[in-house]
Coordinates of C-alpha atoms and ligand atoms in Angstrom, one line a residue:
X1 CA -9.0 13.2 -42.7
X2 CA -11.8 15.3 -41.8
X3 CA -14.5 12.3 -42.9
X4 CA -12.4 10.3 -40.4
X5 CA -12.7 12.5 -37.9
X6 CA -16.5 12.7 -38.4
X7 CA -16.9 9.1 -38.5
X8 CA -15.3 8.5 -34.6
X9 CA -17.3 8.2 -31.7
X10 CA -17.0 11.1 -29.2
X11 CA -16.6 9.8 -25.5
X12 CA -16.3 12.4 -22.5
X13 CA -14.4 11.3 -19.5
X14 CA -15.3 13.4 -16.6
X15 CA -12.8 13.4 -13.9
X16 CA -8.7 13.0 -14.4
X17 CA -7.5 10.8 -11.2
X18 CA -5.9 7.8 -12.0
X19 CA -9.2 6.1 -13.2
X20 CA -10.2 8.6 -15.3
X21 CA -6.7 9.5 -17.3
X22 CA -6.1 5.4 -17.6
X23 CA -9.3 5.0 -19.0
X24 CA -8.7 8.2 -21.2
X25 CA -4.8 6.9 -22.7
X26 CA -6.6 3.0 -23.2
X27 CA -9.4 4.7 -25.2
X28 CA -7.4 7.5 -27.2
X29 CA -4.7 4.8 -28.1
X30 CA -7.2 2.3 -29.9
X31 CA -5.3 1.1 -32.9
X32 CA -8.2 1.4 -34.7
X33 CA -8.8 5.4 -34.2
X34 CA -12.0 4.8 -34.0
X35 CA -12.7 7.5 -30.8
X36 CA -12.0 11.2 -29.7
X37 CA -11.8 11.4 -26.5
X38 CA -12.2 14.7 -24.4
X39 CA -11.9 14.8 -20.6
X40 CA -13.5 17.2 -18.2
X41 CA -11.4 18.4 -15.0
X42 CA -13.2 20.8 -12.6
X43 CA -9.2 21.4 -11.3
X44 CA -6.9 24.1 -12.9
X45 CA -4.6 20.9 -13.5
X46 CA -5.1 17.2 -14.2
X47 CA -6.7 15.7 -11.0
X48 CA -4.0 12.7 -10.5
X49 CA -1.0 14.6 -9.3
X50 CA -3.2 17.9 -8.4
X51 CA -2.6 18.1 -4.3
X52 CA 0.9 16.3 -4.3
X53 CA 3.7 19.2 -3.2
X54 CA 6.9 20.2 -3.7
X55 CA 9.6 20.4 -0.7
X56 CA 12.9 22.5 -1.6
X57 CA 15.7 20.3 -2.1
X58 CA 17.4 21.6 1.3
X59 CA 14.8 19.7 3.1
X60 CA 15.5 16.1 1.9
X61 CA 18.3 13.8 1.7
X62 CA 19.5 14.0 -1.5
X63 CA 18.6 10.7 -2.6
X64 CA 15.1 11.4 -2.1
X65 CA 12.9 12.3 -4.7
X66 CA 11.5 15.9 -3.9
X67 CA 8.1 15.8 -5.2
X68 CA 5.8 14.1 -2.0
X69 CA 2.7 12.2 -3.5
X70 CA -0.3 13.2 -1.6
X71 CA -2.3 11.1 -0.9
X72 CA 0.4 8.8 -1.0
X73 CA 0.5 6.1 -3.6
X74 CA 1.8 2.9 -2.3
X75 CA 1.4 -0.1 -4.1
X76 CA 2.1 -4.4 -3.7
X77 CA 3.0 -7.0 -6.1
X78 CA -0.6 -9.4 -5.1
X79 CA -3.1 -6.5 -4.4
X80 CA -1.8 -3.8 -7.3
X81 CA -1.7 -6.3 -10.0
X82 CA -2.9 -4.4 -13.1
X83 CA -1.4 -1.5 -11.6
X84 CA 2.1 -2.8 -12.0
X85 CA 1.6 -4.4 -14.9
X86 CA 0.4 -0.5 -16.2
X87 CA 3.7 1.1 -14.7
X88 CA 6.1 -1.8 -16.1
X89 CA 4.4 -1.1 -19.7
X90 CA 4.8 2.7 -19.1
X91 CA 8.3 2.6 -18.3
X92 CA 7.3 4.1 -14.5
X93 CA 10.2 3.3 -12.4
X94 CA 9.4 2.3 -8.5
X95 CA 11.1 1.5 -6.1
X96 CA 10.8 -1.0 -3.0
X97 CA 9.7 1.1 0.0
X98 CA 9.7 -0.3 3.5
X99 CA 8.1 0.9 6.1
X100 CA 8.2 1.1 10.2
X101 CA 4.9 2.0 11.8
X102 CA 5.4 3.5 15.3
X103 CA 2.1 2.8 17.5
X104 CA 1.0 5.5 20.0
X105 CA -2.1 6.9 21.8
X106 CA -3.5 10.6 21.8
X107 CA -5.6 11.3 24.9
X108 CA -8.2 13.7 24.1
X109 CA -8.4 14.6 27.6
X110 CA -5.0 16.5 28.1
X111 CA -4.2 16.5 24.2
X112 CA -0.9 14.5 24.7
X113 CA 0.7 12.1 22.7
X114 CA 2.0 9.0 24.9
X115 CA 5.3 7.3 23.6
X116 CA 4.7 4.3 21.2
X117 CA 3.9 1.2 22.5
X118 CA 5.2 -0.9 19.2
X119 CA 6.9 -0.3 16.2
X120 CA 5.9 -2.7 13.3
X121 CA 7.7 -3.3 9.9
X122 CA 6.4 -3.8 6.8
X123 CA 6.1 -7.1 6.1
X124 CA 7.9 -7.8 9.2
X125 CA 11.4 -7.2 7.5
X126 CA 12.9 -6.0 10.7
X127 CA 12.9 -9.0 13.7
X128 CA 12.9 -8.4 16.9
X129 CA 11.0 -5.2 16.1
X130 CA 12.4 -1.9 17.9
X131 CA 12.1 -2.3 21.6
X132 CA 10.1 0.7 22.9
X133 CA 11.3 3.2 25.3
X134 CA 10.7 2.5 28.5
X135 CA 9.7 -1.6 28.1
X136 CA 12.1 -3.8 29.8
X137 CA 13.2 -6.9 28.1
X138 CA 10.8 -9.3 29.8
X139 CA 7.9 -6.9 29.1
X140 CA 9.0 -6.9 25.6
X141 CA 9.5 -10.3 25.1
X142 CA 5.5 -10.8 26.3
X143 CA 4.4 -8.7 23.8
X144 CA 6.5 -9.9 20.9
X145 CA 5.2 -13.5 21.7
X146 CA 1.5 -11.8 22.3
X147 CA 1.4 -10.3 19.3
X148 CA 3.4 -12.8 17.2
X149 CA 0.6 -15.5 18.8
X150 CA -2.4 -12.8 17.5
X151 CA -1.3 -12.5 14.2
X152 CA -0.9 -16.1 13.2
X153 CA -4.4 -16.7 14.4
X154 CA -5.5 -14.1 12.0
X155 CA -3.6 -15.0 9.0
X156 CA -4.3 -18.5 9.4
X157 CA -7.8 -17.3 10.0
X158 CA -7.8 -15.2 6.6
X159 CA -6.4 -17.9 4.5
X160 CA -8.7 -20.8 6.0
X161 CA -11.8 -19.0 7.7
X162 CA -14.2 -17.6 4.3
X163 CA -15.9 -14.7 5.4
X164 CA -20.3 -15.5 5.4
X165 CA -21.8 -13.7 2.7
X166 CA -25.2 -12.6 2.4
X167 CA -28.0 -15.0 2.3
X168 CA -32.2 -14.1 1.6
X169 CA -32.1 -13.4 5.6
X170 CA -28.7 -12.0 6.4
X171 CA -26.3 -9.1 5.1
X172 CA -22.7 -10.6 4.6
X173 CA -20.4 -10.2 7.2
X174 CA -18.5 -7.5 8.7
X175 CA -15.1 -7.0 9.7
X176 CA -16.2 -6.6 13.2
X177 CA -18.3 -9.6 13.1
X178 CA -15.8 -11.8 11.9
X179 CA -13.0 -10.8 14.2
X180 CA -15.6 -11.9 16.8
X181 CA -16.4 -15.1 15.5
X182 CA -12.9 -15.8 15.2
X183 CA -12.3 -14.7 18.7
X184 CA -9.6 -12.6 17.9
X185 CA -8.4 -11.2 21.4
X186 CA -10.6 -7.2 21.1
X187 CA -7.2 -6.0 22.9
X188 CA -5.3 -6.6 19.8
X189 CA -7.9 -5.4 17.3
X190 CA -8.2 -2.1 18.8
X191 CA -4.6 -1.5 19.4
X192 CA -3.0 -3.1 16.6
X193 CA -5.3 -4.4 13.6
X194 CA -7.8 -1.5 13.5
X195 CA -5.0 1.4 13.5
X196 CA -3.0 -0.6 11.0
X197 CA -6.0 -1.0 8.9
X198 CA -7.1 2.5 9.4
X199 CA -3.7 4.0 8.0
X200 CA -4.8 2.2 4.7
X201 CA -8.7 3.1 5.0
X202 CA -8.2 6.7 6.3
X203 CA -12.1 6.1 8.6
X204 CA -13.1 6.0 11.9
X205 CA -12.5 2.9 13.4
X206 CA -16.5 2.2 13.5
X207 CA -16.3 2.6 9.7
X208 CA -13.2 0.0 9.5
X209 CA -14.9 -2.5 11.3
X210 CA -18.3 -1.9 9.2
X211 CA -16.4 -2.8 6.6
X212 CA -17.2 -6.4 4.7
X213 CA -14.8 -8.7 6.3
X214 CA -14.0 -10.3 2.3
X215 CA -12.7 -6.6 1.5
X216 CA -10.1 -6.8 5.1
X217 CA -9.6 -10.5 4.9
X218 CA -8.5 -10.4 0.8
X219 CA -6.6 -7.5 1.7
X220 CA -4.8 -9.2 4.3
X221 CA -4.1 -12.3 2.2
X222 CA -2.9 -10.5 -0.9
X223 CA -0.2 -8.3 0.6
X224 CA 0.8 -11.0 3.3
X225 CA 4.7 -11.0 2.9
X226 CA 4.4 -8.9 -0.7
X227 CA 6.9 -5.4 -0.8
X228 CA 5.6 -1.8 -1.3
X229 CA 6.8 0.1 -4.0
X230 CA 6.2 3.4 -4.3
X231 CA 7.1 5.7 -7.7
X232 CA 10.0 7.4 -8.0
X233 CA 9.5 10.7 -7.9
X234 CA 5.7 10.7 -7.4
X235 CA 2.8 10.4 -9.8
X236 CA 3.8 13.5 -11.9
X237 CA 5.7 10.9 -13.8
X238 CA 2.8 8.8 -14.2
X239 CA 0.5 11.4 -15.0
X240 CA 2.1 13.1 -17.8
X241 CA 2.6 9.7 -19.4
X242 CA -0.6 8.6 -19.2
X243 CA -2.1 12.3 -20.5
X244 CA 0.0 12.8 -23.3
X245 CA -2.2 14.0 -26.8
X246 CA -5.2 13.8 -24.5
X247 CA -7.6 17.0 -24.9
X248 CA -8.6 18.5 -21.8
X249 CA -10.7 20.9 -20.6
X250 CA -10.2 22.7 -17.6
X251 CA -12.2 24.9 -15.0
X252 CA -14.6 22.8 -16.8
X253 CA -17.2 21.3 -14.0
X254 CA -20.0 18.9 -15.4
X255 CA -23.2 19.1 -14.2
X256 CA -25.3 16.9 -15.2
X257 CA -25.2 13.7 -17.6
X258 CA -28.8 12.9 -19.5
X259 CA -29.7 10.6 -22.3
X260 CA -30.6 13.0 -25.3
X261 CA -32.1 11.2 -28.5
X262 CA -29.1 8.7 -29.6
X263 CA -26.5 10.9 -27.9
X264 CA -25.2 11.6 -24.6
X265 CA -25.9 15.4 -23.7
X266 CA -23.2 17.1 -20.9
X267 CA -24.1 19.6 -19.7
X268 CA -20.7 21.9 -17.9
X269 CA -20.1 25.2 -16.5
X270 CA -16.3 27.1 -17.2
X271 CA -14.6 29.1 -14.7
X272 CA -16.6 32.4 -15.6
X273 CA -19.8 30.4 -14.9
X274 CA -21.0 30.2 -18.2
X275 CA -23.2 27.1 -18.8
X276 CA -22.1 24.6 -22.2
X277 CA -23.8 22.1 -23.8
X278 CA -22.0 19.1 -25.6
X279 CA -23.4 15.7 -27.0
X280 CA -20.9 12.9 -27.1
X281 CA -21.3 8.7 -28.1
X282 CA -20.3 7.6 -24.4
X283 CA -19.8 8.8 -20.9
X284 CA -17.3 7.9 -18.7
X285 CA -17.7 9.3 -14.7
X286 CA -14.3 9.0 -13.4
X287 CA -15.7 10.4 -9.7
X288 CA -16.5 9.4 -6.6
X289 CA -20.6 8.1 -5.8
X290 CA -21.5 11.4 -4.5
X291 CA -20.3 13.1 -7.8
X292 CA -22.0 10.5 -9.8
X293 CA -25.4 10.6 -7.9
X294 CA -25.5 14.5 -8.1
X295 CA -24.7 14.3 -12.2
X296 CA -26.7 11.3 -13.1
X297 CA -30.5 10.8 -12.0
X298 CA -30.8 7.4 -12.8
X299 CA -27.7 6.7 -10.0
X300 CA -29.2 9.2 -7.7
X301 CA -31.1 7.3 -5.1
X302 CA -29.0 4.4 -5.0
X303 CA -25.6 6.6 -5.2
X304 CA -26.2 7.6 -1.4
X305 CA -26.1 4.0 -0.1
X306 CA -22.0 4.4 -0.8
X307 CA -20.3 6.2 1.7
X308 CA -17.8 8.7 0.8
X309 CA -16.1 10.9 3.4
X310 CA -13.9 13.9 3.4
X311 CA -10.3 15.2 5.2
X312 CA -7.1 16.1 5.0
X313 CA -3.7 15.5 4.3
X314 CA -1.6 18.3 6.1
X315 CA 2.2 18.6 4.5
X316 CA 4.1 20.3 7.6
X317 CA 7.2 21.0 10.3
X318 CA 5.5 21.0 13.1
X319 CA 7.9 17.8 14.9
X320 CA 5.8 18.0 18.3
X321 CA 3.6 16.3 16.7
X322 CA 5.9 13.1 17.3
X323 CA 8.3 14.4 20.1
X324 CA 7.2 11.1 22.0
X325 CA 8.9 9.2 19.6
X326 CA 11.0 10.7 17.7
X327 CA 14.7 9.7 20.1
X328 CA 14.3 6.6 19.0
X329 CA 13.0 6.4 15.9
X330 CA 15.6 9.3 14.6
X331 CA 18.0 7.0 16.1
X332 CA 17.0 3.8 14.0
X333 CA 16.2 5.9 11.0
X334 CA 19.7 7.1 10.8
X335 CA 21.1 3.8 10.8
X336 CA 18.6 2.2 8.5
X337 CA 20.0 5.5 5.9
X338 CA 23.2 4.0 6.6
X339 CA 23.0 0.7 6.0
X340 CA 21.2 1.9 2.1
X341 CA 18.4 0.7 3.8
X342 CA 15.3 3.9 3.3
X343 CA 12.3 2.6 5.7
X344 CA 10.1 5.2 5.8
X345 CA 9.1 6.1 9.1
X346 CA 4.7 6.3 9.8
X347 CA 3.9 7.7 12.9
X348 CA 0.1 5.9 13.6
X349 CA -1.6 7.4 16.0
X350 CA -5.1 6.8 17.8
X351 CA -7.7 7.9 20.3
X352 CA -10.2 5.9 20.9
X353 CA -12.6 6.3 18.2
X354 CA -10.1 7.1 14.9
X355 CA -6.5 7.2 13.9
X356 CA -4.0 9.6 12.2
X357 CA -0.8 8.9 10.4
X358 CA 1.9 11.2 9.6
X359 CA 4.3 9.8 7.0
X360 CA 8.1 11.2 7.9
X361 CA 10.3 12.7 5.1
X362 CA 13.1 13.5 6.4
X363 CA 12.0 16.8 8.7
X364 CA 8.9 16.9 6.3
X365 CA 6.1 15.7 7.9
X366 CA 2.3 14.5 6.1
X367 CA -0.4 14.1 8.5
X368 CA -3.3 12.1 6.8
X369 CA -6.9 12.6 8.2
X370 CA -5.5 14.6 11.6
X371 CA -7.0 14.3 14.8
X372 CA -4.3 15.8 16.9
X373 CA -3.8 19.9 16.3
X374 CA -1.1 21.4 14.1
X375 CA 0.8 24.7 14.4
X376 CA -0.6 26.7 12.1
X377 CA 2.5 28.4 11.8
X378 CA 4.5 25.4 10.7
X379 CA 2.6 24.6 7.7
X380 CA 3.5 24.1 4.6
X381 CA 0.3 22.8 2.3
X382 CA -3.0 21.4 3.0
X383 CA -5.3 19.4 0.9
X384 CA -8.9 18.0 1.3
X385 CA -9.1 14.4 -0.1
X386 CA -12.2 12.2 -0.6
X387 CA -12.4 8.5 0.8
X388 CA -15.1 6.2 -0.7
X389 CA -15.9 3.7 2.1
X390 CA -17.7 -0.3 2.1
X391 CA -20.1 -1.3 3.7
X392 CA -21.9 -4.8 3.0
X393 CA -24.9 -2.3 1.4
X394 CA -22.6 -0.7 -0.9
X395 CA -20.6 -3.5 -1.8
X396 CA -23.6 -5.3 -2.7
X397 CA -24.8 -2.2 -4.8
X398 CA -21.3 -1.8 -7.1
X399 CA -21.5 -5.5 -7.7
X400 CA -25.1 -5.5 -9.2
X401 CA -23.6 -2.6 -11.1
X402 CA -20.6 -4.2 -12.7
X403 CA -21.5 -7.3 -12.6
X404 CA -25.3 -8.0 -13.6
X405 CA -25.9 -10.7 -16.1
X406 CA -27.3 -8.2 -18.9
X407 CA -29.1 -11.6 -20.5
X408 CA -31.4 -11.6 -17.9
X409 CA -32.4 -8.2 -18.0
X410 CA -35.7 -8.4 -20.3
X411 CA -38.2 -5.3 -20.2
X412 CA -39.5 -4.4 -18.1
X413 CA -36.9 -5.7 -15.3
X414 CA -34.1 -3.8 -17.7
X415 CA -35.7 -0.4 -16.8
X416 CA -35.4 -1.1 -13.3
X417 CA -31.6 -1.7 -13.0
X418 CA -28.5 0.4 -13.9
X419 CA -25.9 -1.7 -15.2
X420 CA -22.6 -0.2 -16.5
X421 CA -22.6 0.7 -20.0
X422 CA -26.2 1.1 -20.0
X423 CA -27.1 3.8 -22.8
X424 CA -23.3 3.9 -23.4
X425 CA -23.1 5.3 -19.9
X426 CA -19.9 4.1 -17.8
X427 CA -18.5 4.2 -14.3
X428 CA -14.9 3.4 -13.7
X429 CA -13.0 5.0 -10.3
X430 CA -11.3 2.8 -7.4
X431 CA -14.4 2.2 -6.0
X432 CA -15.4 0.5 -8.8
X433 CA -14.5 -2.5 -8.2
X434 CA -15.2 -5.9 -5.8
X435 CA -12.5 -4.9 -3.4
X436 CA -10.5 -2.1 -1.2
X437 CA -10.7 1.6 -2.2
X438 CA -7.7 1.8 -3.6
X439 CA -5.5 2.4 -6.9
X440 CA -6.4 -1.2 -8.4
X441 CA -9.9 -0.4 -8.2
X442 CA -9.2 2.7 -10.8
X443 CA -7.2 0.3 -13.5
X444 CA -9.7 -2.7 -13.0
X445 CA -12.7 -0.2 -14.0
X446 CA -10.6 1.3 -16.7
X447 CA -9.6 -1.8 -18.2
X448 CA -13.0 -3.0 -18.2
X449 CA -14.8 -0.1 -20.0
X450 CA -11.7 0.2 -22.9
X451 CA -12.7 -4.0 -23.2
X452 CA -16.2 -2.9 -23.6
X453 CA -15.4 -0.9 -26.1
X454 CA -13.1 -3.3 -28.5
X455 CA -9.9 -1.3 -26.7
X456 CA -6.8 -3.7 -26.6
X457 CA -5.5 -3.4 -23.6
X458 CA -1.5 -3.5 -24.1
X459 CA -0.1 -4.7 -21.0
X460 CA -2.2 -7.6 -20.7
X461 CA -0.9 -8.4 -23.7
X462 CA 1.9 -11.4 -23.6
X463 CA 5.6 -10.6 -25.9
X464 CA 4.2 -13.7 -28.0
X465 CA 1.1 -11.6 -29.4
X466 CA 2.8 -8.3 -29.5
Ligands
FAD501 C1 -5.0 9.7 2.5 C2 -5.1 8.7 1.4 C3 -4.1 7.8 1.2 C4 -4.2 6.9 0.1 N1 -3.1 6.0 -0.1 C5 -3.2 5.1 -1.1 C6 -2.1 4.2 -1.4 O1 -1.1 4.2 -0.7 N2 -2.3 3.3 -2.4 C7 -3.4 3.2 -3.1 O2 -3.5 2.3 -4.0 N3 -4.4 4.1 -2.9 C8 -4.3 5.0 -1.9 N4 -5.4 5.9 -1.7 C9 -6.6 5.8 -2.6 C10 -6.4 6.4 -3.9 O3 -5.5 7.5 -3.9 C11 -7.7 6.9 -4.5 O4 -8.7 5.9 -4.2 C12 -7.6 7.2 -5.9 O5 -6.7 8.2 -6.2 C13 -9.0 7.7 -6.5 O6 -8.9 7.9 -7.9 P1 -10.1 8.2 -8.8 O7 -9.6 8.4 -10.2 O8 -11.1 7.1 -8.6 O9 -10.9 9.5 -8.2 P2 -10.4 10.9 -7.9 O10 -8.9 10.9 -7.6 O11 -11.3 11.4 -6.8 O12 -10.6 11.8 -9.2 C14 -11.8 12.3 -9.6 C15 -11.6 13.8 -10.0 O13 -12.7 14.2 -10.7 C16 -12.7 15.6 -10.6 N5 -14.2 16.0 -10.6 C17 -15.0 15.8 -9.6 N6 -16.2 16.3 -9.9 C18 -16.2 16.8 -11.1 C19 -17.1 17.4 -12.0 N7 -18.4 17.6 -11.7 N8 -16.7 17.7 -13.3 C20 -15.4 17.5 -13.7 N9 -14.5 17.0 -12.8 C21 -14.8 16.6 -11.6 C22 -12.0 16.0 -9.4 O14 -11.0 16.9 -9.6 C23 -11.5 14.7 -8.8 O15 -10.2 14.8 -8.3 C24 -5.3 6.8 -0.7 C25 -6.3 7.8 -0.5 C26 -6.3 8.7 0.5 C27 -7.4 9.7 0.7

């Protein structure tokens, strides 16, 4: 037993968001035993469910689950592939969440909130959409047939228009660009597209639009007409599934990552300060670019060509933060709970340079990335949240990363590039990935690195091989 023990290979995980505790279960469950695994969380707690919160049961219809995931974690059948695919094998039970976006302005000048101008459904599942107060019938018939006439240039568009990508001369296109070229009407993109968009992206709209139009338009074209699920009763579940035998250690911040010899040397600090030394087989960063350039000094330079940005996601009652809207939206909300029918109500909300959504649950109210005050006094929880962004730089920089042809690497050109799994050295996070910053991105890099390693990955595998 012992001489087994001896004989695995020790791999250290550092980080335990989703990509880091999928890629943890994958490797620890190899059928072979042939690794220990041991994962380092700066957090008191595992990372994955660490700034979600509790409302008292008072506060929520009683069919709703209390536990509010924060940030939320929303997924589709055509982006979330893997991810479903995970939650199906784990036994994670979801449900179908629809959604109503209600559109308004902030002014930044008087600090008011102006009644919404439209109120969207996911995947369009409610037609005619709401009527806004204070649009007459004619006024609202213009916009439906205005906006209907916008969208259907810019799904045709994503399904037949490729976005350029980068040639010796040019970076690849951006968002911005491409909405140009297609001349998609600006009045639309900056009232409708960019704070959709932005509820997803959580950036400034500048940031959005800088975006590589392939992330937007394959985005667009793989949730087109798909349902959000979300899980019942948060990630908690998820996260205590996926953890289970794992060995973790807390209050345990890394440092710094270095090739030592044959082995990988971590160096980590506890909660008293006290500096540790460990060698292990492979790495594993499971943390955002900054994280990684800071730990690892061959990622360093190159590391600070990804942006990642901070902010928050406010859990409180402060309901004058939608009083423009709320009449009519409490009205529609309480017959949609009637009818068994639970949209979830997003108040989107923009000035002119970013936008803010608060997610309503029941008199619970999230605001993600704020840019309109909160009373102090009405709140409940706050939590600061990381957002990796794209950019055509970046996007170019992860996919030399994950997906250089080693074969071509001979010295010296292989000391010049990082590649993942160089010197057993491995990246996975939801920015790891050719795609949006988003959950996918953490199961894609996790799959890949357990594949790496000989890891059978059991939900790819079909009832005929099992
Ligand atoms: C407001 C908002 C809403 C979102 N909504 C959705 C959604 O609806 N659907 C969706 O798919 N995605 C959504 N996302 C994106 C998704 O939640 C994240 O991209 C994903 O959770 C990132 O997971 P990760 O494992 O890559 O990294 P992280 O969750 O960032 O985990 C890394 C962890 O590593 C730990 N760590 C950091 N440094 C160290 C160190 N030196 N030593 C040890 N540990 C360390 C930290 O505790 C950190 O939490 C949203 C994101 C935000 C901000």
């Amino acid at each position: 037993m012992t001489e087994q023990k001896h004989a695995k290979k020790t791999v250290a995980v550092i980080g335990s968001g989703m990509a880091g505790l999928v890629t943890a279960y994958l490797i620890h469950q190899d059928k072979q035993c042939r690794y220990h695994v041991e994962v380092f969380e700066t957090q008191d707690q595992l990372s994955l469910d660490s700034a979600s919160y509790t409302i008292s049961s008072a506060d929520v219809y009683p069919s709703l689950p209390n536990r509010i995931d924060i940030p939320m974690r929303a997924f589709d059948e055509g982006f979330h592939i893997n991810l479903k695919r995970m939650y199906d094998y784990l036994g994670v039970g979801y449900i179908t969440q629809k959604f109503v976006y209600s559109l308004s302005k902030y002014s930044t000048v008087d600090g008011k909130k102006s009644p919404p101008y439209f109120f969207h459904s996911s995947s369009n599942h409610r037609f005619p959409p709401v009527r806004p107060e204070g649009y007459g019938y004619l006024q609202w018939i213009v916009q439906i047939m205005y906006l209907a006439a916008c969208y259907f240039w810019f799904i045709v568009c994503c399904f037949v228009v490729k976005p350029k990508m980068a040639s010796t001369s040019k970076e690849e296109e951006t968002l911005e660009v491409y909405v140009k070229r297609i001349r998609l009407p600006w009045h639309f993109v900056k009232n409708y597209l960019l704070p959709l968009m932005s509820s997803v992206t959580t950036c400034s709209h500048d940031a959005l639009l800088s975006f590589p139009a392939l992330d937007a338009v394959d985005y667009a074209k793989r949730t087109y007409r798909q349902p959000h699920y979300t899980v019942i009763g948060g990630v908690q579940g998820v996260q205590s599934k996926l953890s289970k035998g794992l060995a973790v250690s807390f209050q345990a911040t890394v440092t710094s990552v270095k090739r030592a010899d044959t082995k990988l040397e971590v160096t980590w600090v506890d909660s008293n300060d006290k500096s540790h030394i460990s060698y292990f087989d492979h790495v594993v960063m499971a943390v955002t670019p900054d994280v990684v350039g800071a730990l690892f000094e061959p990622l360093r330079e190159v590391m600070r060509e990804i942006p990642v940005i901070w902010g928050e996601s406010v859990v409180h009652y402060d309901s004058s933060a939608i009083a423009n809207s709320s009449r009519l939206l409490e009205k529609y909300s309480a017959k949609t709970q009637k009818a068994g029918d639970q949209a979830q109500i997003m108040h989107i909300t923009s000035d002119p340079l970013s936008t803010e959504s608060i997610h309503q649950q029941s008199s619970t109210l999230v605001t993600n990335f704020p840019i309109s005050p909160i009373d102090p006094n009405k709140i409940a929880h706050r939590a600061r949240l990381a957002r990796v962004l794209r950019t055509p730089k970046s996007r170019e920089i992860v996919n030399d990363i994950f997906t250089l042809d080693k074969s071509e690497l001979k010295p010296p050109k292989e000391e010049l590039f990082w590649y993942n799994g160089k010197d057993n050295v491995w990246l996975v996070g939801a920015w790891c990935w050719d795609g949006m910053v988003l959950l996918e991105g953490c199961i894609v890099s996790a799959m890949r690195v357990a594949t790496s390693l000989g890891v059978e990955i059991p939900w790819t595998i079909t009832s005929s091989e099992s």
